[in-house]
Amino acid sequence: METINKTLVTIGRSVGGVVGVLYQAGRDTIDMVIRNILPFMAFISVIVGIIKKTGVGDKLAHLIEPAAGSLPGLLLISVFCAIPVLSPLLGPGAVIAQIVGVLLGERIGAGNIQPQYALPALFAINPQVGCDFIPVGLALGEAEPETVEIGVPAVLFSRLVTGPLSVVIAYLASFGLYSS
């Protein structure tokens, strides 16, 4: 009888330990969502709303669209979209990328731009990808304030270098891709 009691107590403690760990994990998750993710979502929603309501995204997209027909133009677009101060604002909703992508697609379909520029154009309009999420990612990883202070600008400036580099690589990779 005593063996059965010890077994039940051991099983009860084990189950209680697992339930306690799962319960605490749930509490930590809710706390993290409230402290880090919800404020970020509100910020991004405001930025996307401002960009769409003011039409800034449309104006910027139409401003850079003529440069999309050549490799130097695509490099210029890539550098423009990767400017460290601008890229976190262009990232939410990828407003510029959406508009320029549609405009480029229309021009490629109409035959005004050669199809080989489709792949490099994709990389040219997207160097800001992830730049809006860097602070949140570091916060979710519970990075120290000094790490955030150094990490965010480091990633933003690295995108300024890797953005145009990816355009050149995509351009080289597109040779022969669309030959008939």
N, CA and C atoms as an extended XYZ file, in Angstrom:
540
Properties=species:S:1:pos:R:3:atomname:S:1:resname:S:1:resid:I:1 pbc="F F F"
N         0.820       -1.190        0.000 N   MET     1
C         0.000        0.000        0.000 CA  MET     1
C         0.865        1.256        0.000 C   MET     1
N         1.956        1.188        0.757 N   GLU     2
C         2.838        2.351        0.836 CA  GLU     2
C         3.515        2.604       -0.516 C   GLU     2
N         3.819        1.575       -1.257 N   THR     3
C         4.427        1.711       -2.577 CA  THR     3
C         3.479        2.423       -3.535 C   THR     3
N         2.203        2.089       -3.455 N   ILE     4
C         1.195        2.732       -4.308 CA  ILE     4
C         1.104        4.210       -3.958 C   ILE     4
N         1.112        4.550       -2.665 N   ASN     5
C         1.045        5.955       -2.241 CA  ASN     5
C         2.263        6.729       -2.752 C   ASN     5
N         3.449        6.139       -2.622 N   LYS     6
C         4.661        6.811       -3.097 CA  LYS     6
C         4.595        7.026       -4.611 C   LYS     6
N         4.082        6.035       -5.326 N   THR     7
C         3.958        6.143       -6.779 CA  THR     7
C         2.991        7.261       -7.148 C   THR     7
N         1.835        7.300       -6.464 N   LEU     8
C         0.849        8.357       -6.737 CA  LEU     8
C         1.407        9.738       -6.407 C   LEU     8
N         2.132        9.849       -5.314 N   VAL     9
C         2.735       11.134       -4.939 CA  VAL     9
C         3.769       11.550       -5.985 C   VAL     9
N         4.579       10.631       -6.439 N   THR    10
C         5.591       10.934       -7.465 CA  THR    10
C         4.932       11.380       -8.761 C   THR    10
N         3.901       10.670       -9.191 N   ILE    11
C         3.170       11.040      -10.408 CA  ILE    11
C         2.509       12.401      -10.224 C   ILE    11
N         1.899       12.622       -9.068 N   GLY    12
C         1.246       13.914       -8.789 CA  GLY    12
C         2.238       15.065       -8.828 C   GLY    12
N         3.408       14.887       -8.226 N   ARG    13
C         4.424       15.944       -8.249 CA  ARG    13
C         4.916       16.195       -9.678 C   ARG    13
N         5.108       15.135      -10.431 N   SER    14
C         5.571       15.283      -11.812 CA  SER    14
C         4.556       16.041      -12.649 C   SER    14
N         3.295       15.637      -12.552 N   VAL    15
C         2.240       16.316      -13.305 CA  VAL    15
C         2.114       17.765      -12.830 C   VAL    15
N         2.174       17.981      -11.537 N   GLY    16
C         2.109       19.336      -10.990 CA  GLY    16
C         3.265       20.199      -11.478 C   GLY    16
N         4.455       19.616      -11.565 N   GLY    17
C         5.619       20.349      -12.069 CA  GLY    17
C         5.446       20.748      -13.525 C   GLY    17
N         4.945       19.805      -14.340 N   VAL    18
C         4.724       20.091      -15.767 CA  VAL    18
C         3.661       21.176      -15.928 C   VAL    18
N         2.570       21.051      -15.202 N   VAL    19
C         1.496       22.051      -15.278 CA  VAL    19
C         2.010       23.412      -14.827 C   VAL    19
N         2.802       23.437      -13.780 N   GLY    20
C         3.366       24.700      -13.297 CA  GLY    20
C         4.265       25.358      -14.326 C   GLY    20
N         5.103       24.557      -14.974 N   VAL    21
C         5.999       25.093      -16.010 CA  VAL    21
C         5.188       25.628      -17.187 C   VAL    21
N         4.185       24.878      -17.626 N   LEU    22
C         3.344       25.327      -18.740 CA  LEU    22
C         2.567       26.592      -18.375 C   LEU    22
N         2.066       26.656      -17.164 N   TYR    23
C         1.328       27.834      -16.705 CA  TYR    23
C         2.244       29.060      -16.682 C   TYR    23
N         3.445       28.915      -16.170 N   GLN    24
C         4.387       30.031      -16.122 CA  GLN    24
C         4.805       30.447      -17.528 C   GLN    24
N         4.972       29.488      -18.414 N   ALA    25
C         5.313       29.814      -19.802 CA  ALA    25
C         4.190       30.630      -20.449 C   ALA    25
N         2.950       30.271      -20.162 N   GLY    26
C         1.810       31.030      -20.674 CA  GLY    26
C         1.802       32.455      -20.133 C   GLY    26
N         2.080       32.597      -18.846 N   ARG    27
C         2.137       33.941      -18.241 CA  ARG    27
C         3.253       34.770      -18.856 C   ARG    27
N         4.420       34.154      -19.049 N   ASP    28
C         5.544       34.874      -19.657 CA  ASP    28
C         5.226       35.292      -21.094 C   ASP    28
N         4.546       34.407      -21.825 N   THR    29
C         4.178       34.719      -23.208 CA  THR    29
C         3.233       35.902      -23.267 C   THR    29
N         2.196       35.882      -22.446 N   ILE    30
C         1.232       36.988      -22.420 CA  ILE    30
C         1.931       38.283      -22.029 C   ILE    30
N         2.812       38.220      -21.046 N   ASP    31
C         3.556       39.403      -20.613 CA  ASP    31
C         4.408       39.957      -21.757 C   ASP    31
N         5.088       39.074      -22.485 N   MET    32
C         5.936       39.510      -23.589 CA  MET    32
C         5.102       40.125      -24.716 C   MET    32
N         3.961       39.527      -25.012 N   VAL    33
C         3.084       40.060      -26.052 CA  VAL    33
C         2.617       41.463      -25.678 C   VAL    33
N         2.216       41.649      -24.431 N   ILE    34
C         1.723       42.954      -23.990 CA  ILE    34
C         2.834       43.994      -23.968 C   ILE    34
N         4.019       43.610      -23.527 N   ARG    35
C         5.112       44.590      -23.410 CA  ARG    35
C         5.825       44.877      -24.726 C   ARG    35
N         5.928       43.900      -25.633 N   ASN    36
C         6.753       44.085      -26.820 CA  ASN    36
C         5.993       44.073      -28.141 C   ASN    36
N         5.129       43.103      -28.337 N   ILE    37
C         4.519       42.920      -29.650 CA  ILE    37
C         3.363       43.882      -29.893 C   ILE    37
N         2.458       44.053      -28.941 N   LEU    38
C         1.317       44.941      -29.150 CA  LEU    38
C         1.722       46.396      -29.405 C   LEU    38
N         2.668       46.966      -28.650 N   PRO    39
C         3.089       48.339      -28.987 CA  PRO    39
C         3.706       48.432      -30.381 C   PRO    39
N         4.462       47.412      -30.781 N   PHE    40
C         5.040       47.405      -32.120 CA  PHE    40
C         3.944       47.351      -33.180 C   PHE    40
N         2.945       46.507      -32.970 N   MET    41
C         1.843       46.408      -33.923 CA  MET    41
C         1.096       47.734      -34.031 C   MET    41
N         0.891       48.412      -32.921 N   ALA    42
C         0.225       49.714      -32.949 CA  ALA    42
C         1.065       50.735      -33.717 C   ALA    42
N         2.376       50.740      -33.467 N   PHE    43
C         3.271       51.656      -34.163 CA  PHE    43
C         3.232       51.411      -35.667 C   PHE    43
N         3.341       50.165      -36.081 N   ILE    44
C         3.337       49.833      -37.503 CA  ILE    44
C         2.006       50.205      -38.143 C   ILE    44
N         0.911       49.974      -37.441 N   SER    45
C        -0.396       50.336      -37.972 CA  SER    45
C        -0.497       51.841      -38.211 C   SER    45
N         0.026       52.613      -37.279 N   VAL    46
C         0.010       54.075      -37.437 CA  VAL    46
C         0.860       54.483      -38.633 C   VAL    46
N         2.055       53.920      -38.751 N   ILE    47
C         2.946       54.257      -39.872 CA  ILE    47
C         2.300       53.901      -41.205 C   ILE    47
N         1.745       52.693      -41.323 N   VAL    48
C         1.102       52.275      -42.566 CA  VAL    48
C        -0.073       53.195      -42.872 C   VAL    48
N        -0.857       53.537      -41.868 N   GLY    49
C        -1.982       54.448      -42.071 CA  GLY    49
C        -1.538       55.808      -42.570 C   GLY    49
N        -0.492       56.344      -41.972 N   ILE    50
C         0.015       57.656      -42.389 CA  ILE    50
C         0.533       57.591      -43.825 C   ILE    50
N         1.295       56.562      -44.143 N   ILE    51
C         1.856       56.426      -45.489 CA  ILE    51
C         0.745       56.300      -46.524 C   ILE    51
N        -0.260       55.501      -46.228 N   LYS    52
C        -1.341       55.299      -47.196 CA  LYS    52
C        -2.245       56.528      -47.302 C   LYS    52
N        -2.553       57.144      -46.187 N   LYS    53
C        -3.465       58.293      -46.205 CA  LYS    53
C        -2.842       59.513      -46.882 C   LYS    53
N        -1.567       59.768      -46.608 N   THR    54
C        -0.912       60.941      -47.195 CA  THR    54
C        -0.504       60.711      -48.640 C   THR    54
N        -0.430       59.467      -49.061 N   GLY    55
C        -0.016       59.177      -50.431 CA  GLY    55
C         1.489       59.268      -50.636 C   GLY    55
N         2.249       59.354      -49.551 N   VAL    56
C         3.703       59.457      -49.646 CA  VAL    56
C         4.269       58.238      -50.369 C   VAL    56
N         3.732       57.077      -50.086 N   GLY    57
C         4.212       55.852      -50.737 CA  GLY    57
C         4.029       55.917      -52.244 C   GLY    57
N         2.865       56.366      -52.698 N   ASP    58
C         2.611       56.497      -54.135 CA  ASP    58
C         3.573       57.499      -54.768 C   ASP    58
N         3.756       58.626      -54.101 N   LYS    59
C         4.629       59.674      -54.652 CA  LYS    59
C         6.072       59.183      -54.753 C   LYS    59
N         6.565       58.542      -53.704 N   LEU    60
C         7.930       58.025      -53.741 CA  LEU    60
C         8.082       56.936      -54.796 C   LEU    60
N         7.085       56.076      -54.911 N   ALA    61
C         7.151       54.996      -55.896 CA  ALA    61
C         7.177       55.558      -57.312 C   ALA    61
N         6.337       56.534      -57.599 N   HIS    62
C         6.322       57.126      -58.936 CA  HIS    62
C         7.597       57.922      -59.205 C   HIS    62
N         8.205       58.449      -58.149 N   LEU    63
C         9.459       59.199      -58.289 CA  LEU    63
C        10.610       58.282      -58.714 C   LEU    63
N        10.671       57.078      -58.135 N   ILE    64
C        11.796       56.181      -58.435 CA  ILE    64
C        11.502       55.199      -59.559 C   ILE    64
N        10.263       55.116      -60.005 N   GLU    65
C         9.881       54.148      -61.033 CA  GLU    65
C        10.642       54.301      -62.349 C   GLU    65
N        10.927       55.512      -62.844 N   PRO    66
C        11.663       55.614      -64.117 CA  PRO    66
C        13.067       55.008      -64.073 C   PRO    66
N        13.650       54.886      -62.905 N   ALA    67
C        15.006       54.337      -62.786 CA  ALA    67
C        15.031       52.820      -62.892 C   ALA    67
N        13.880       52.181      -62.991 N   ALA    68
C        13.814       50.724      -62.920 CA  ALA    68
C        14.186       50.002      -64.208 C   ALA    68
N        14.496       50.716      -65.252 N   GLY    69
C        14.769       50.073      -66.530 CA  GLY    69
C        16.228       49.756      -66.789 C   GLY    69
N        17.088       49.972      -65.811 N   SER    70
C        18.512       49.696      -66.022 CA  SER    70
C        19.152       49.242      -64.719 C   SER    70
N        20.303       48.599      -64.833 N   LEU    71
C        21.003       48.136      -63.632 CA  LEU    71
C        21.411       49.305      -62.733 C   LEU    71
N        21.990       50.396      -63.278 N   PRO    72
C        22.309       51.530      -62.394 CA  PRO    72
C        21.067       52.101      -61.708 C   PRO    72
N        19.957       52.128      -62.427 N   GLY    73
C        18.713       52.612      -61.833 CA  GLY    73
C        18.231       51.707      -60.716 C   GLY    73
N        18.336       50.391      -60.923 N   LEU    74
C        17.938       49.442      -59.877 CA  LEU    74
C        18.847       49.558      -58.656 C   LEU    74
N        20.126       49.797      -58.894 N   LEU    75
C        21.046       50.014      -57.766 CA  LEU    75
C        20.671       51.279      -57.007 C   LEU    75
N        20.284       52.316      -57.737 N   LEU    76
C        19.845       53.561      -57.105 CA  LEU    76
C        18.580       53.328      -56.268 C   LEU    76
N        17.636       52.578      -56.806 N   ILE    77
C        16.414       52.250      -56.061 CA  ILE    77
C        16.766       51.466      -54.802 C   ILE    77
N        17.673       50.513      -54.933 N   SER    78
C        18.079       49.701      -53.787 CA  SER    78
C        18.701       50.556      -52.696 C   SER    78
N        19.586       51.465      -53.085 N   VAL    79
C        20.211       52.353      -52.096 CA  VAL    79
C        19.152       53.252      -51.466 C   VAL    79
N        18.232       53.763      -52.275 N   PHE    80
C        17.166       54.630      -51.762 CA  PHE    80
C        16.315       53.895      -50.724 C   PHE    80
N        15.910       52.673      -51.055 N   CYS    81
C        15.052       51.904      -50.141 CA  CYS    81
C        15.796       51.433      -48.895 C   CYS    81
N        17.134       51.405      -48.951 N   ALA    82
C        17.915       50.902      -47.823 CA  ALA    82
C        18.503       52.005      -46.955 C   ALA    82
N        18.191       53.267      -47.249 N   ILE    83
C        18.712       54.358      -46.419 CA  ILE    83
C        18.303       54.085      -44.972 C   ILE    83
N        19.273       54.058      -44.041 N   PRO    84
C        18.984       53.634      -42.666 CA  PRO    84
C        17.843       54.380      -41.972 C   PRO    84
N        17.648       55.646      -42.259 N   VAL    85
C        16.555       56.370      -41.620 CA  VAL    85
C        15.229       56.051      -42.312 C   VAL    85
N        15.289       55.778      -43.606 N   LEU    86
C        14.086       55.571      -44.396 CA  LEU    86
C        13.590       54.128      -44.365 C   LEU    86
N        14.508       53.153      -44.316 N   SER    87
C        14.110       51.754      -44.449 CA  SER    87
C        13.132       51.262      -43.378 C   SER    87
N        13.255       51.663      -42.098 N   PRO    88
C        12.243       51.204      -41.137 CA  PRO    88
C        10.855       51.786      -41.415 C   PRO    88
N        10.804       52.908      -42.119 N   LEU    89
C         9.511       53.499      -42.461 CA  LEU    89
C         8.933       52.892      -43.731 C   LEU    89
N         9.789       52.387      -44.611 N   LEU    90
C         9.315       51.764      -45.841 CA  LEU    90
C         8.907       50.314      -45.615 C   LEU    90
N         9.455       49.695      -44.593 N   GLY    91
C         9.188       48.290      -44.329 CA  GLY    91
C         7.743       47.972      -43.988 C   GLY    91
N         7.099       48.755      -43.095 N   PRO    92
C         5.730       48.412      -42.724 CA  PRO    92
C         4.793       48.377      -43.922 C   PRO    92
N         4.243       47.242      -44.163 N   GLY    93
C         3.307       47.095      -45.268 CA  GLY    93
C         3.996       47.060      -46.617 C   GLY    93
N         5.299       47.266      -46.656 N   ALA    94
C         6.083       47.289      -47.897 CA  ALA    94
C         5.383       48.118      -48.970 C   ALA    94
N         4.945       49.309      -48.576 N   VAL    95
C         4.141       50.159      -49.453 CA  VAL    95
C         4.875       50.457      -50.753 C   VAL    95
N         6.109       50.929      -50.654 N   ILE    96
C         6.866       51.291      -51.865 CA  ILE    96
C         7.115       50.045      -52.697 C   ILE    96
N         7.505       48.955      -52.051 N   ALA    97
C         7.792       47.726      -52.784 CA  ALA    97
C         6.562       47.254      -53.550 C   ALA    97
N         5.393       47.355      -52.948 N   GLN    98
C         4.168       46.934      -53.623 CA  GLN    98
C         3.907       47.785      -54.859 C   GLN    98
N         4.009       49.090      -54.691 N   ILE    99
C         3.670       49.995      -55.790 CA  ILE    99
C         4.686       49.878      -56.917 C   ILE    99
N         5.976       49.923      -56.576 N   VAL   100
C         7.011       49.818      -57.612 CA  VAL   100
C         6.948       48.451      -58.279 C   VAL   100
N         6.674       47.412      -57.507 N   GLY   101
C         6.550       46.077      -58.090 CA  GLY   101
C         5.445       46.000      -59.131 C   GLY   101
N         4.308       46.599      -58.834 N   VAL   102
C         3.198       46.614      -59.796 CA  VAL   102
C         3.568       47.439      -61.026 C   VAL   102
N         4.162       48.620      -60.796 N   LEU   103
C         4.547       49.465      -61.926 CA  LEU   103
C         5.572       48.767      -62.818 C   LEU   103
N         6.547       48.106      -62.193 N   LEU   104
C         7.546       47.372      -62.971 CA  LEU   104
C         6.915       46.217      -63.736 C   LEU   104
N         6.035       45.501      -63.080 N   GLY   105
C         5.357       44.394      -63.747 CA  GLY   105
C         4.588       44.852      -64.968 C   GLY   105
N         3.917       45.989      -64.840 N   GLU   106
C         3.168       46.534      -65.985 CA  GLU   106
C         4.113       46.910      -67.119 C   GLU   106
N         5.251       47.538      -66.771 N   ARG   107
C         6.200       47.965      -67.808 CA  ARG   107
C         6.896       46.771      -68.453 C   ARG   107
N         7.179       45.728      -67.683 N   ILE   108
C         7.776       44.517      -68.258 CA  ILE   108
C         6.756       43.838      -69.164 C   ILE   108
N         5.500       43.767      -68.713 N   GLY   109
C         4.442       43.159      -69.516 CA  GLY   109
C         4.185       43.909      -70.814 C   GLY   109
N         4.340       45.223      -70.776 N   ALA   110
C         4.130       46.040      -71.967 CA  ALA   110
C         5.333       46.010      -72.898 C   ALA   110
N         6.443       45.444      -72.447 N   GLY   111
C         7.634       45.363      -73.275 CA  GLY   111
C         8.546       46.575      -73.171 C   GLY   111
N         8.267       47.497      -72.242 N   ASN   112
C         9.100       48.695      -72.067 CA  ASN   112
C        10.385       48.399      -71.306 C   ASN   112
N        10.371       47.356      -70.495 N   ILE   113
C        11.551       46.938      -69.732 CA  ILE   113
C        11.784       45.475      -70.054 C   ILE   113
N        13.053       45.120      -70.234 N   GLN   114
C        13.379       43.737      -70.563 CA  GLN   114
C        13.069       42.826      -69.368 C   GLN   114
N        12.575       41.629      -69.645 N   PRO   115
C        12.210       40.717      -68.558 CA  PRO   115
C        13.371       40.337      -67.638 C   PRO   115
N        14.602       40.424      -68.113 N   GLN   116
C        15.747       40.055      -67.279 CA  GLN   116
C        15.902       40.973      -66.077 C   GLN   116
N        15.202       42.114      -66.078 N   TYR   117
C        15.275       43.027      -64.937 CA  TYR   117
C        14.260       42.686      -63.844 C   TYR   117
N        13.425       41.685      -64.074 N   ALA   118
C        12.412       41.317      -63.079 CA  ALA   118
C        13.046       40.825      -61.778 C   ALA   118
N        14.004       39.913      -61.872 N   LEU   119
C        14.639       39.370      -60.669 CA  LEU   119
C        15.450       40.429      -59.925 C   LEU   119
N        16.319       41.193      -60.614 N   PRO   120
C        17.041       42.242      -59.879 CA  PRO   120
C        16.097       43.306      -59.304 C   PRO   120
N        14.998       43.571      -59.997 N   ALA   121
C        14.040       44.572      -59.494 CA  ALA   121
C        13.427       44.110      -58.180 C   ALA   121
N        13.170       42.820      -58.064 N   LEU   122
C        12.631       42.274      -56.819 CA  LEU   122
C        13.571       42.568      -55.656 C   LEU   122
N        14.860       42.383      -55.872 N   PHE   123
C        15.833       42.650      -54.815 CA  PHE   123
C        16.047       44.149      -54.619 C   PHE   123
N        15.875       44.940      -55.681 N   ALA   124
C        16.077       46.383      -55.577 CA  ALA   124
C        15.011       47.048      -54.711 C   ALA   124
N        13.780       46.551      -54.776 N   ILE   125
C        12.695       47.205      -54.035 CA  ILE   125
C        12.505       46.639      -52.632 C   ILE   125
N        13.308       45.641      -52.264 N   ASN   126
C        13.098       45.011      -50.961 CA  ASN   126
C        14.285       45.018      -50.002 C   ASN   126
N        15.217       45.948      -50.064 N   PRO   127
C        16.302       45.898      -49.067 CA  PRO   127
C        15.851       46.322      -47.679 C   PRO   127
N        14.676       46.910      -47.579 N   GLN   128
C        14.179       47.336      -46.272 CA  GLN   128
C        13.503       46.208      -45.511 C   GLN   128
N        13.378       45.039      -46.129 N   VAL   129
C        12.684       43.927      -45.484 CA  VAL   129
C        13.361       43.584      -44.158 C   VAL   129
N        12.585       43.542      -43.120 N   GLY   130
C        13.083       43.196      -41.797 CA  GLY   130
C        13.572       44.372      -40.981 C   GLY   130
N        13.849       45.516      -41.642 N   CYS   131
C        14.403       46.650      -40.902 CA  CYS   131
C        13.409       47.224      -39.892 C   CYS   131
N        12.125       47.058      -40.151 N   ASP   132
C        11.129       47.556      -39.209 CA  ASP   132
C        10.977       46.621      -38.010 C   ASP   132
N        11.442       45.383      -38.127 N   PHE   133
C        11.254       44.410      -37.061 CA  PHE   133
C        12.484       44.250      -36.166 C   PHE   133
N        13.597       44.851      -36.546 N   ILE   134
C        14.848       44.679      -35.788 CA  ILE   134
C        14.674       45.034      -34.311 C   ILE   134
N        14.131       46.216      -33.960 N   PRO   135
C        13.999       46.542      -32.532 CA  PRO   135
C        13.128       45.540      -31.773 C   PRO   135
N        12.055       45.079      -32.422 N   VAL   136
C        11.165       44.128      -31.747 CA  VAL   136
C        11.853       42.785      -31.570 C   VAL   136
N        12.576       42.350      -32.600 N   GLY   137
C        13.300       41.088      -32.493 CA  GLY   137
C        14.308       41.116      -31.356 C   GLY   137
N        15.003       42.241      -31.229 N   LEU   138
C        15.964       42.359      -30.135 CA  LEU   138
C        15.249       42.419      -28.782 C   LEU   138
N        14.092       43.080      -28.742 N   ALA   139
C        13.337       43.138      -27.486 CA  ALA   139
C        12.819       41.750      -27.106 C   ALA   139
N        12.355       40.994      -28.094 N   LEU   140
C        11.869       39.640      -27.811 CA  LEU   140
C        13.003       38.746      -27.326 C   LEU   140
N        14.197       39.002      -27.817 N   GLY   141
C        15.361       38.265      -27.352 CA  GLY   141
C        15.906       38.809      -26.049 C   GLY   141
N        15.206       39.789      -25.489 N   GLU   142
C        15.573       40.429      -24.230 CA  GLU   142
C        17.009       40.938      -24.260 C   GLU   142
N        17.347       41.611      -25.370 N   ALA   143
C        18.686       42.175      -25.522 CA  ALA   143
C        18.866       43.359      -24.580 C   ALA   143
N        20.086       43.571      -24.176 N   GLU   144
C        20.423       44.716      -23.331 CA  GLU   144
C        20.236       46.006      -24.135 C   GLU   144
N        19.932       47.129      -23.476 N   PRO   145
C        19.766       48.393      -24.197 CA  PRO   145
C        20.983       48.769      -25.053 C   PRO   145
N        22.168       48.447      -24.580 N   GLU   146
C        23.376       48.752      -25.347 CA  GLU   146
C        23.415       47.926      -26.641 C   GLU   146
N        22.934       46.701      -26.566 N   THR   147
C        22.894       45.841      -27.745 CA  THR   147
C        21.931       46.410      -28.773 C   THR   147
N        20.771       46.873      -28.312 N   VAL   148
C        19.794       47.478      -29.217 CA  VAL   148
C        20.377       48.743      -29.830 C   VAL   148
N        21.038       49.531      -29.004 N   GLU   149
C        21.632       50.792      -29.439 CA  GLU   149
C        22.655       50.581      -30.553 C   GLU   149
N        23.389       49.501      -30.490 N   ILE   150
C        24.409       49.207      -31.495 CA  ILE   150
C        23.854       48.293      -32.592 C   ILE   150
N        23.005       47.348      -32.224 N   GLY   151
C        22.506       46.351      -33.168 CA  GLY   151
C        21.597       46.906      -34.240 C   GLY   151
N        20.687       47.807      -33.869 N   VAL   152
C        19.744       48.350      -34.849 CA  VAL   152
C        20.483       49.110      -35.951 C   VAL   152
N        21.337       50.091      -35.618 N   PRO   153
C        22.052       50.778      -36.700 CA  PRO   153
C        22.964       49.843      -37.504 C   PRO   153
N        23.535       48.847      -36.844 N   ALA   154
C        24.415       47.912      -37.556 CA  ALA   154
C        23.644       47.157      -38.631 C   ALA   154
N        22.454       46.682      -38.299 N   VAL   155
C        21.639       45.962      -39.284 CA  VAL   155
C        21.191       46.912      -40.390 C   VAL   155
N        20.771       48.120      -40.015 N   LEU   156
C        20.303       49.074      -41.023 CA  LEU   156
C        21.424       49.429      -42.001 C   LEU   156
N        22.615       49.670      -41.499 N   PHE   157
C        23.728       49.993      -42.401 CA  PHE   157
C        24.170       48.777      -43.210 C   PHE   157
N        24.053       47.576      -42.632 N   SER   158
C        24.423       46.383      -43.394 CA  SER   158
C        23.475       46.194      -44.580 C   SER   158
N        22.212       46.537      -44.413 N   ARG   159
C        21.246       46.445      -45.521 CA  ARG   159
C        21.586       47.443      -46.623 C   ARG   159
N        22.206       48.559      -46.247 N   LEU   160
C        22.628       49.551      -47.235 CA  LEU   160
C        23.722       48.966      -48.137 C   LEU   160
N        24.504       48.039      -47.616 N   VAL   161
C        25.555       47.391      -48.401 CA  VAL   161
C        25.020       46.143      -49.104 C   VAL   161
N        24.279       45.307      -48.373 N   THR   162
C        23.826       44.041      -48.945 CA  THR   162
C        22.683       44.213      -49.942 C   THR   162
N        21.916       45.311      -49.832 N   GLY   163
C        20.825       45.555      -50.784 CA  GLY   163
C        21.336       45.671      -52.213 C   GLY   163
N        22.228       46.634      -52.495 N   PRO   164
C        22.758       46.742      -53.856 CA  PRO   164
C        23.551       45.502      -54.292 C   PRO   164
N        24.247       44.884      -53.361 N   LEU   165
C        24.986       43.670      -53.685 CA  LEU   165
C        24.035       42.569      -54.157 C   LEU   165
N        22.900       42.441      -53.506 N   SER   166
C        21.919       41.424      -53.921 CA  SER   166
C        21.336       41.739      -55.295 C   SER   166
N        21.218       43.020      -55.637 N   VAL   167
C        20.731       43.402      -56.968 CA  VAL   167
C        21.726       42.947      -58.036 C   VAL   167
N        23.000       43.169      -57.783 N   VAL   168
C        24.033       42.757      -58.748 CA  VAL   168
C        24.041       41.238      -58.893 C   VAL   168
N        23.961       40.525      -57.795 N   ILE   169
C        23.942       39.054      -57.855 CA  ILE   169
C        22.701       38.574      -58.611 C   ILE   169
N        21.550       39.177      -58.338 N   ALA   170
C        20.315       38.795      -59.045 CA  ALA   170
C        20.424       39.114      -60.529 C   ALA   170
N        21.061       40.233      -60.859 N   TYR   171
C        21.242       40.598      -62.267 CA  TYR   171
C        22.096       39.547      -62.974 C   TYR   171
N        23.191       39.153      -62.340 N   LEU   172
C        24.050       38.129      -62.934 CA  LEU   172
C        23.328       36.783      -63.040 C   LEU   172
N        22.516       36.478      -62.042 N   ALA   173
C        21.771       35.207      -62.053 CA  ALA   173
C        20.663       35.206      -63.098 C   ALA   173
N        20.238       36.381      -63.546 N   SER   174
C        19.122       36.442      -64.500 CA  SER   174
C        19.561       36.280      -65.950 C   SER   174
N        20.885       36.217      -66.218 N   PHE   175
C        21.338       36.006      -67.587 CA  PHE   175
C        20.847       34.646      -68.097 C   PHE   175
N        20.206       34.661      -69.223 N   GLY   176
C        19.702       33.422      -69.817 CA  GLY   176
C        18.419       32.915      -69.214 C   GLY   176
N        17.935       33.587      -68.185 N   LEU   177
C        16.727       33.130      -67.499 CA  LEU   177
C        15.483       33.305      -68.370 C   LEU   177
N        15.480       34.324      -69.189 N   TYR   178
C        14.294       34.639      -69.991 CA  TYR   178
C        14.546       34.525      -71.485 C   TYR   178
N        15.554       33.785      -71.892 N   SER   179
C        15.816       33.664      -73.323 CA  SER   179
C        14.828       32.694      -73.951 C   SER   179
N        14.519       32.995      -75.192 N   SER   180
C        13.522       32.153      -75.876 CA  SER   180
C        14.146       31.122      -76.750 C   SER   180
